[in-house]
Short mmCIF file of C-alpha atoms and ligand atoms in Angstrom, two decimals:
data_model
loop_
_atom_site.label_atom_id
_atom_site.label_comp_id
_atom_site.label_asym_id
_atom_site.label_seq_id
_atom_site.Cartn_x
_atom_site.Cartn_y
_atom_site.Cartn_z
CA MET A 1 66.91 36.40 -53.69
CA GLU A 2 69.95 34.48 -52.38
CA SER A 3 69.76 31.89 -49.56
CA THR A 4 72.26 30.65 -47.00
CA LEU A 5 72.51 27.95 -44.35
CA VAL A 6 73.30 28.77 -40.73
CA LEU A 7 73.74 26.28 -37.91
CA ILE A 8 73.68 27.46 -34.31
CA LYS A 9 76.20 24.94 -33.02
CA PRO A 10 76.06 23.17 -29.63
CA SER A 11 78.34 25.96 -28.33
CA GLY A 12 75.51 28.43 -29.06
CA VAL A 13 72.63 26.17 -27.97
CA GLU A 14 74.21 25.06 -24.67
CA ARG A 15 75.19 28.62 -23.80
CA ALA A 16 71.58 29.76 -24.23
CA LEU A 17 72.38 32.09 -27.13
CA ILE A 18 69.74 30.85 -29.62
CA GLY A 19 67.38 33.81 -29.18
CA ARG A 20 70.09 36.44 -29.26
CA ILE A 21 71.63 35.02 -32.43
CA ILE A 22 68.31 34.71 -34.28
CA ALA A 23 67.41 38.26 -33.15
CA ARG A 24 70.55 39.59 -34.88
CA PHE A 25 69.52 38.03 -38.19
CA GLU A 26 65.95 39.31 -37.83
CA SER A 27 66.99 42.85 -36.97
CA LYS A 28 69.44 42.89 -39.88
CA GLY A 29 66.44 42.33 -42.16
CA LEU A 30 67.16 38.77 -43.24
CA ILE A 31 64.15 36.60 -44.05
CA ILE A 32 63.85 33.33 -42.12
CA ALA A 33 62.82 30.80 -44.77
CA GLY A 34 63.49 27.69 -42.65
CA LEU A 35 64.14 27.00 -38.97
CA LYS A 36 64.38 23.77 -36.96
CA MET A 37 66.19 21.94 -34.17
CA MET A 38 67.99 18.73 -35.06
CA GLN A 39 70.50 16.27 -33.58
CA LEU A 40 73.40 15.80 -36.01
CA ASP A 41 75.09 12.43 -36.49
CA GLU A 42 78.47 11.35 -37.83
CA LYS A 43 77.10 10.66 -41.32
CA ILE A 44 75.81 14.19 -41.97
CA LEU A 45 78.88 15.76 -40.34
CA ARG A 46 81.29 13.78 -42.51
CA GLU A 47 79.46 15.21 -45.54
CA HIS A 48 79.17 18.71 -44.16
CA TYR A 49 82.81 18.88 -43.08
CA SER A 50 84.24 16.68 -45.88
CA HIS A 51 87.01 19.27 -46.42
CA LEU A 52 88.22 18.60 -42.85
CA VAL A 53 87.91 14.82 -42.34
CA ASP A 54 91.68 14.31 -42.56
CA LYS A 55 92.55 17.06 -40.09
CA PRO A 56 93.83 16.02 -36.65
CA PHE A 57 91.08 18.03 -34.96
CA PHE A 58 88.26 16.30 -36.86
CA PRO A 59 87.33 13.77 -34.10
CA SER A 60 87.12 16.61 -31.61
CA LEU A 61 85.00 18.69 -34.03
CA LEU A 62 82.65 15.70 -34.52
CA ASN A 63 82.14 15.35 -30.76
CA ALA A 64 81.58 19.08 -30.37
CA MET A 65 78.95 19.15 -33.16
CA MET A 66 77.06 16.18 -31.66
CA ALA A 67 77.19 17.42 -28.04
CA SER A 68 73.61 18.73 -28.19
CA PRO A 69 70.98 19.48 -30.83
CA VAL A 70 71.72 22.35 -33.20
CA ILE A 71 69.42 24.97 -34.74
CA ALA A 72 69.37 24.98 -38.54
CA LEU A 73 68.31 28.19 -40.29
CA CYS A 74 67.77 29.00 -43.94
CA LEU A 75 68.09 32.78 -44.36
CA LYS A 76 67.24 34.83 -47.44
CA GLY A 77 68.32 38.27 -48.58
CA LYS A 78 70.38 40.22 -51.09
CA ASP A 79 73.98 38.87 -51.05
CA VAL A 80 73.00 36.96 -47.91
CA VAL A 81 75.97 34.54 -48.02
CA GLU A 82 78.47 37.39 -47.81
CA VAL A 83 76.34 39.32 -45.29
CA VAL A 84 76.04 36.37 -42.90
CA ARG A 85 79.75 35.46 -43.18
CA ALA A 86 80.53 39.06 -42.21
CA MET A 87 78.07 38.87 -39.30
CA ALA A 88 79.69 35.57 -38.17
CA GLY A 89 83.28 36.83 -38.10
CA VAL A 90 86.46 34.82 -38.75
CA THR A 91 86.67 31.15 -37.79
CA ASP A 92 88.77 31.58 -34.64
CA ALA A 93 86.36 33.38 -32.32
CA SER A 94 89.20 34.73 -30.16
CA LYS A 95 90.32 36.72 -33.22
CA ALA A 96 86.88 37.65 -34.56
CA LEU A 97 86.04 41.34 -34.42
CA PRO A 98 83.74 42.75 -31.75
CA GLY A 99 80.30 43.21 -33.28
CA THR A 100 80.42 39.82 -35.01
CA ILE A 101 78.64 36.81 -33.53
CA ARG A 102 81.85 34.85 -33.00
CA GLY A 103 83.65 37.99 -31.80
CA ASP A 104 80.96 38.86 -29.27
CA PHE A 105 80.13 35.40 -27.96
CA GLY A 106 83.17 33.14 -28.36
CA MET A 107 86.83 32.60 -27.50
CA SER A 108 87.57 29.37 -29.40
CA ASN A 109 88.48 28.14 -32.86
CA GLN A 110 86.35 24.99 -32.49
CA GLU A 111 83.55 26.25 -30.22
CA ASN A 112 82.73 29.18 -32.47
CA ILE A 113 78.95 29.38 -32.02
CA ILE A 114 77.66 29.25 -35.62
CA HIS A 115 78.28 27.76 -39.04
CA ALA A 116 77.55 29.88 -42.13
CA SER A 117 77.81 28.80 -45.80
CA ASP A 118 80.86 30.25 -47.55
CA SER A 119 79.58 30.54 -51.16
CA PRO A 120 76.19 30.59 -52.92
CA GLU A 121 77.00 27.19 -54.50
CA ASN A 122 77.82 25.62 -51.12
CA ALA A 123 74.74 27.27 -49.61
CA THR A 124 72.49 25.49 -52.14
CA THR A 125 74.11 22.12 -51.31
CA GLU A 126 74.01 22.74 -47.55
CA ILE A 127 70.35 23.87 -47.51
CA LYS A 128 69.44 20.60 -49.29
CA ARG A 129 71.56 18.67 -46.78
CA PHE A 130 69.74 20.03 -43.73
CA PHE A 131 66.20 20.79 -45.00
CA HIS A 132 63.53 18.93 -46.94
CA ASP A 133 61.97 21.05 -49.72
CA LYS A 134 58.70 21.35 -47.78
CA GLU A 135 60.54 22.83 -44.78
CA ILE A 136 61.60 25.90 -46.78
CA PHE A 137 58.91 28.57 -46.96
CA ASP A 138 58.57 31.10 -49.77
CA TYR A 139 56.72 34.10 -48.36
CA THR A 140 57.16 37.87 -48.48
CA PRO A 141 57.19 39.51 -45.05
CA CYS A 142 55.13 42.72 -44.97
CA ILE A 143 58.24 44.71 -43.92
CA ILE A 144 59.96 43.94 -47.24
CA LYS A 145 59.22 47.35 -48.81
CA PHE A 146 61.07 49.01 -45.95
CA LEU A 147 64.06 46.67 -46.29
CA TYR A 148 64.82 47.22 -49.99
CA SER A 149 64.13 49.79 -52.70
CA PRO A 150 61.50 48.84 -55.34
CA ASP A 151 64.24 47.51 -57.65
CA GLY A 152 65.55 45.23 -54.90
CA LYS A 153 68.61 47.28 -53.94
N1 UDP B 201 87.77 24.12 -36.86
C1 UDP B 201 88.55 23.74 -35.77
N2 UDP B 201 89.91 23.95 -35.83
C2 UDP B 201 90.52 24.54 -36.89
C3 UDP B 201 89.72 24.93 -38.00
C4 UDP B 201 88.36 24.71 -37.95
O1 UDP B 201 88.03 23.20 -34.80
O2 UDP B 201 91.75 24.71 -36.88
C5 UDP B 201 86.32 23.91 -36.81
C6 UDP B 201 85.55 25.20 -36.47
O3 UDP B 201 84.46 24.85 -35.63
C7 UDP B 201 85.08 25.65 -37.84
C8 UDP B 201 84.79 24.32 -38.53
O4 UDP B 201 85.85 23.47 -38.08
O5 UDP B 201 83.92 26.47 -37.77
C9 UDP B 201 84.80 24.39 -40.04
O6 UDP B 201 86.03 24.93 -40.48
P1 UDP B 201 86.10 25.96 -41.68
O7 UDP B 201 87.53 26.10 -42.05
O8 UDP B 201 85.11 25.57 -42.74
O9 UDP B 201 85.66 27.35 -40.96
P2 UDP B 201 84.31 28.20 -41.03
O10 UDP B 201 83.81 28.16 -42.44
O11 UDP B 201 83.33 27.59 -40.05
O12 UDP B 201 84.71 29.60 -40.59
MG1 MG B 202 83.46 26.51 -43.63
#
C-alpha cells in the first residue's frame, strides 16, 4: 500500500484545526501509520523546500513554518498521494475548492494549513526526512475489510 507525508503547518496548529484535519483523513479511510508533533528548524526546511530556496518569498515561508510546532503524519492507502493532494486542494487556499482542506480552512497562498507529498517518490524521501523507521507502524486496522474489496480495490 502507498504512503504519503502530511504536515499540519503552524497555520493549522495555531488555528486549532489539528483534530478536524486528522478526522478528515480518518473518515476517508486512510491508515495513520505515523503521527507526531515536532518543531521544524531552518536545516530541515531548506531540505524540504529545496525547490523554493531561491524564491523571494522563501524567508517568509521559513518564518511561517517555524512559528509553532507542526504535526507530521504518515498516511497509508491505495493511491494515497493522489487522494491526499486532492483532499488538500490547490496551493493558494483562496482559490482551493470548497470541500478541500485548504479551500475550507484557508485564504492564503503561504498560510495554507497543510503540506502533502506530490509524488510517491517524494513521499518516500519526505517520510524518511520526518520520521525514524521505528516511528512508522505497520498494522492492519480491523475496519480494513470494509474499506477495500478482497483484492485491494
Ligand atoms: N508558497 C508561498 N508562495 C508561493 C508558492 C508557495 O508561500 O507563491 C508556499 C506555500 O506554503 C506552499 C509551499 O510554499 O504550500 C510549497 O510550495 P509548493 O509549490 O511545493 O506547493 P504545495 O505543494 O504545498 O501545494
Ligand atoms: Mg509541494
